[in-house]
Amino acid sequence: MDADRTLAEARAALAAAAGRLVAAGAAPEQLVVTVPAHRALGVIPRRESFRRTGEGFVLGALLVTAAGDVFAPGRIARASRQVLPGHQSESARARRELRQRLLDARLPEGSTVVIDSRPLPLDDPAAMAAERGPLVLGADGVLVRWMPSAPDAALRPLAAYLAERLDLALGAVTAARAESGHP
């Protein structure tokens, strides 16, 4: 097996999957990284915030971009101003604060945001062979670990995994379009 060619084919398949979602009108998720709290100019305190790094689509255990880059998804949240009356648990207050900080980072209201995704090394065959995350390079090609605790025997071929996930995602786009009444 030619690992470089196999990984190039995987990148092309991932880019094609993202392209199909774009063509279908699916809304991409916003990708951000956490900017730790720091002092600007050495004295002005700045709290933790977020920096936008791009867009992609979550397909189960993978996050793919139109360029064919692939990530292990991080935390997923929605940028929104949700105000609920009454007593709230500490975890609900923390989620509300996170949603507000995403808006403060100038992310579109209502957008789905994926925080601190880990890029997978699709251009490095040795690193992909050593990878134990959601995408691995095995003897049979590129395989997907669809669940973090799944054993190596349960890995799925990338093409079959993408076909299944695209079918689900495109079905959701079609259903949402039908529900909104737009052709």
mmCIF file of C-alpha atoms in Angstrom, residues 36-48:
data_model
loop_
_atom_site.group_PDB
_atom_site.id
_atom_site.type_symbol
_atom_site.label_atom_id
_atom_site.label_comp_id
_atom_site.label_asym_id
_atom_site.label_seq_id
_atom_site.Cartn_x
_atom_site.Cartn_y
_atom_site.Cartn_z
ATOM 1 C CA PRO A 36 -6.099 32.003 27.322
ATOM 2 C CA ALA A 37 -6.548 34.859 29.758
ATOM 3 C CA HIS A 38 -3.599 37.219 29.504
ATOM 4 C CA ARG A 39 -2.471 40.795 30.043
ATOM 5 C CA ALA A 40 -2.477 43.114 27.044
ATOM 6 C CA LEU A 41 0.507 45.481 26.968
ATOM 7 C CA GLY A 42 1.618 43.748 30.149
ATOM 8 C CA VAL A 43 -0.966 45.449 32.365
ATOM 9 C CA ILE A 44 -4.510 45.303 30.954
ATOM 10 C CA PRO A 45 -6.168 42.056 32.050
ATOM 11 C CA ARG A 46 -7.986 40.162 29.301
ATOM 12 C CA ARG A 47 -10.218 37.224 30.103
ATOM 13 C CA GLU A 48 -10.205 33.977 28.161
#
